[in-house]
Structures are given as C-alpha cells and as structure tokens.
Tab-separated table of C-alpha atoms in Angstrom:
chain	number	residue	atom	x	y	z
Q	1	UNK	CA	-13.502	0.388	-3.927
Q	2	UNK	CA	-10.924	2.929	-3.173
Q	3	UNK	CA	-11.725	6.486	-4.540
Q	4	UNK	CA	-10.173	9.860	-4.023
Q	5	UNK	CA	-11.066	13.411	-4.826
Q	6	UNK	CA	-8.394	15.936	-4.859
Q	7	UNK	CA	-9.864	19.152	-3.466
Q	8	UNK	CA	-8.515	22.251	-1.703
Q	9	UNK	CA	-9.859	22.378	1.832
Q	10	UNK	CA	-12.602	24.995	2.308
Q	11	UNK	CA	-12.841	25.953	-1.343
Q	12	UNK	CA	-14.262	22.787	-2.946
Q	13	UNK	CA	-11.786	23.178	-5.745
Q	14	UNK	CA	-9.150	20.578	-6.648
Q	15	UNK	CA	-5.570	21.658	-6.070
Q	16	UNK	CA	-3.394	22.466	-9.105
Q	17	UNK	CA	-1.559	19.707	-10.762
Q	18	UNK	CA	1.784	20.184	-12.676
Q	19	UNK	CA	3.384	17.380	-14.654
Q	20	UNK	CA	6.661	17.205	-16.612
Q	21	UNK	CA	6.209	16.942	-20.351
Q	22	UNK	CA	8.950	14.263	-20.452
Q	23	UNK	CA	6.816	11.813	-18.498
Q	24	UNK	CA	3.493	12.717	-20.004
Q	25	UNK	CA	3.538	10.151	-22.854
Q	26	UNK	CA	4.557	7.283	-20.520
Q	27	UNK	CA	1.820	8.253	-17.867
Q	28	UNK	CA	-0.767	8.373	-20.634
Q	29	UNK	CA	0.274	4.906	-21.980
Q	30	UNK	CA	0.247	3.444	-18.441
Q	31	UNK	CA	-3.203	4.738	-17.758
Q	32	UNK	CA	-4.524	3.506	-21.236
Q	33	UNK	CA	-2.902	0.069	-20.537
Q	34	UNK	CA	-4.624	-0.121	-17.162
Q	35	UNK	CA	-8.166	0.564	-18.552
Q	36	UNK	CA	-9.097	-3.139	-18.771
Q	37	UNK	CA	-7.532	-4.141	-15.386
Q	38	UNK	CA	-8.445	-1.165	-13.329
Q	39	UNK	CA	-10.845	1.263	-15.146
Q	40	UNK	CA	-11.522	3.520	-12.130
Q	41	UNK	CA	-7.894	4.060	-11.477
Q	42	UNK	CA	-7.004	4.577	-15.136
Q	43	UNK	CA	-9.795	7.188	-15.492
Q	44	UNK	CA	-8.493	9.050	-12.355
Q	45	UNK	CA	-4.978	9.136	-13.851
Q	46	UNK	CA	-6.294	10.282	-17.171
Q	47	UNK	CA	-8.355	12.949	-15.434
Q	48	UNK	CA	-5.417	14.246	-13.498
Q	49	UNK	CA	-3.340	14.338	-16.650
Q	50	UNK	CA	-6.114	16.082	-18.491
Q	51	UNK	CA	-6.377	18.871	-15.977
Q	52	UNK	CA	-2.597	19.203	-15.403
Q	53	UNK	CA	-0.423	22.035	-16.486
Q	54	UNK	CA	2.293	20.403	-18.592
Q	55	UNK	CA	5.733	21.916	-18.255
Q	56	UNK	CA	9.253	21.076	-19.527
Q	57	UNK	CA	11.173	19.131	-16.903
Q	58	UNK	CA	13.540	22.004	-16.337
Q	59	UNK	CA	10.509	24.182	-15.391
Q	60	UNK	CA	8.864	21.672	-13.026
Q	61	UNK	CA	8.801	23.350	-9.638
Q	62	UNK	CA	11.012	21.622	-7.021
Q	63	UNK	CA	8.093	21.504	-4.558
Q	64	UNK	CA	5.902	19.414	-6.857
Q	65	UNK	CA	5.465	15.649	-6.472
Q	66	UNK	CA	6.898	13.886	-9.524
Q	67	UNK	CA	8.151	10.472	-10.555
Q	68	UNK	CA	11.305	9.838	-8.549
Q	69	UNK	CA	10.721	12.635	-6.005
Q	70	UNK	CA	10.196	11.577	-2.378
Q	71	UNK	CA	7.081	13.227	-0.921
Q	72	UNK	CA	6.009	13.418	2.693
Q	73	UNK	CA	2.341	13.649	3.444
Q	74	UNK	CA	0.228	13.663	6.641
Q	75	UNK	CA	-3.048	11.945	7.254
Q	76	UNK	CA	-4.984	14.740	8.944
Q	77	UNK	CA	-7.281	12.256	10.776
Q	78	UNK	CA	-4.533	10.318	12.465
Q	79	UNK	CA	-1.757	12.745	12.303
Q	80	UNK	CA	0.427	10.048	10.768
Q	81	UNK	CA	3.125	11.211	8.446
Q	82	UNK	CA	4.526	9.018	5.647
Q	83	UNK	CA	7.216	9.480	2.975
Q	84	UNK	CA	6.803	7.791	-0.392
Q	85	UNK	CA	8.507	8.093	-3.785
Q	86	UNK	CA	6.179	7.660	-6.824
Q	87	UNK	CA	7.906	5.553	-9.458
Q	88	UNK	CA	6.955	3.627	-12.602
Q	89	UNK	CA	5.339	0.193	-11.860
Q	90	UNK	CA	8.423	-1.764	-12.682
Q	91	UNK	CA	10.394	0.181	-10.044
Q	92	UNK	CA	7.890	-0.084	-7.267
Q	93	UNK	CA	9.164	-1.563	-3.915
Q	94	UNK	CA	6.656	-0.868	-1.083
Q	95	UNK	CA	9.270	-1.973	1.581
Q	96	UNK	CA	11.477	0.960	0.376
Q	97	UNK	CA	8.613	3.440	0.099
Q	98	UNK	CA	8.653	3.369	-3.699
Q	99	UNK	CA	5.042	3.329	-4.756
Q	100	UNK	CA	3.754	2.697	-8.261
Q	101	UNK	CA	2.212	5.686	-10.055
Q	102	UNK	CA	-0.559	3.104	-10.838
Q	103	UNK	CA	-1.848	2.967	-7.241
Q	104	UNK	CA	-4.605	5.177	-5.864
Q	105	UNK	CA	-2.064	7.102	-3.688
Q	106	UNK	CA	0.359	7.518	-6.557
Q	107	UNK	CA	-2.385	8.983	-8.789
Q	108	UNK	CA	-3.553	11.219	-5.989
Q	109	UNK	CA	-0.103	12.654	-5.196
Q	110	UNK	CA	1.389	13.133	-8.656
Q	111	UNK	CA	1.661	16.758	-9.624
Q	112	UNK	CA	0.627	18.228	-6.189
Q	113	UNK	CA	2.683	20.954	-4.600
Q	114	UNK	CA	3.754	21.166	-0.952
Q	115	UNK	CA	0.880	22.433	1.093
Q	116	UNK	CA	-1.878	20.915	-1.063
Q	117	UNK	CA	-4.534	18.851	0.533
Q	118	UNK	CA	-6.714	16.136	-0.973
Q	119	UNK	CA	-9.706	14.195	0.200
Q	120	UNK	CA	-9.155	10.445	0.249
Q	121	UNK	CA	-11.723	7.742	0.643
Q	122	UNK	CA	-10.183	4.600	2.304
Q	123	UNK	CA	-11.070	1.057	1.315
Q	124	UNK	CA	-13.287	1.000	4.382
Q	125	UNK	CA	-15.247	3.987	3.090
Q	126	UNK	CA	-13.799	6.425	5.541
Q	127	UNK	CA	-12.948	9.898	4.241
Q	128	UNK	CA	-9.580	11.265	5.176
Q	129	UNK	CA	-7.645	14.368	4.212
Q	130	UNK	CA	-3.989	14.036	3.210
Q	131	UNK	CA	-1.635	17.082	3.076
Q	132	UNK	CA	1.571	17.185	1.141
Q	133	UNK	CA	4.171	18.446	3.648
Q	134	UNK	CA	7.446	18.166	1.810
Q	135	UNK	CA	8.724	17.200	-1.573
Q	136	UNK	CA	12.500	16.305	-1.958
Q	137	UNK	CA	14.290	19.060	-3.855
Q	138	UNK	CA	16.011	16.561	-6.119
Q	139	UNK	CA	14.840	13.533	-8.023
Q	140	UNK	CA	16.032	10.087	-7.072
Q	141	UNK	CA	19.238	9.405	-9.226
Q	142	UNK	CA	18.502	7.441	-12.407
Q	143	UNK	CA	18.516	3.723	-11.776
Q	144	UNK	CA	18.110	3.944	-8.007
Q	145	UNK	CA	14.411	3.124	-8.246
Q	146	UNK	CA	15.249	-0.374	-9.398
Q	147	UNK	CA	17.787	-1.222	-6.662
C-alpha cells in the first residue's frame, strides 16, 4: 500500500495547503466517489481538503501546486527531478506528465507551495522525501489537458 505523510522537514508539522474555492466542490466529489474503490486515497484527499486554506482562484498564490499547473519536484533520496501537471482524472496522460489528482502523488502535491517538502512511502515501503522546486506561474490553458 502506498502512503504519504506531508510534513515539513525538521519540524514534524505538515506543510500548509492552499486550494482554490473554484475546484473545491469537484475535489470533494472526486474523493467521495473514490471511497469505495480506494478508501485510503480518498481519505487522504479529504484530509488535505479539510486542512487546506480555501481561497478564491484570483487569490491562489502562483507558487502553489494546483489543477493545471506544472510542478517540478525532487526526490531527495535519488536527486531525481520530475515535472508533472495535476489534472482531473479524465485529462490524465502519464506519457505527457499529466497526473490524475486521484493518484497518491497528485494528492500529495495539491496545494503545496514551492519549497515545501513531504515524506513519501513508496510501494516498496521505502520512505522518501520529495521537495517542490518550482510551480509554473500560469495554469495550463483550458482544454489543453485533454489534448
């Protein structure tokens, strides 16, 4: 089973999460719809939503991971960097780096700001630390997720 705990390194506290009010209802509906198929993941998403600061889209900081914003993170164990764009499930395309918000990494990254680190347990039970390095300053234009 794949689990993650979002924590700030050295403090034991989870990093702040900020989510746009415009996507809140859809994220909640996705999580509730996933409860039967993947209860652990659904609970993690609902937990992240529950602790998030909800802001209007216009007030969402540009350095925060959001639906449609490309985010680059580093695996602190391997030093490998990867760029992904969290999207709604129907727009996911792993070959193009578009990951569903209903994946463990999608749930882990959503709402985190540049510089935030989170602890991540791999499927092999290995604990890793991922750090958000960069968030694209603009959302992916509407409709591009599905191309």
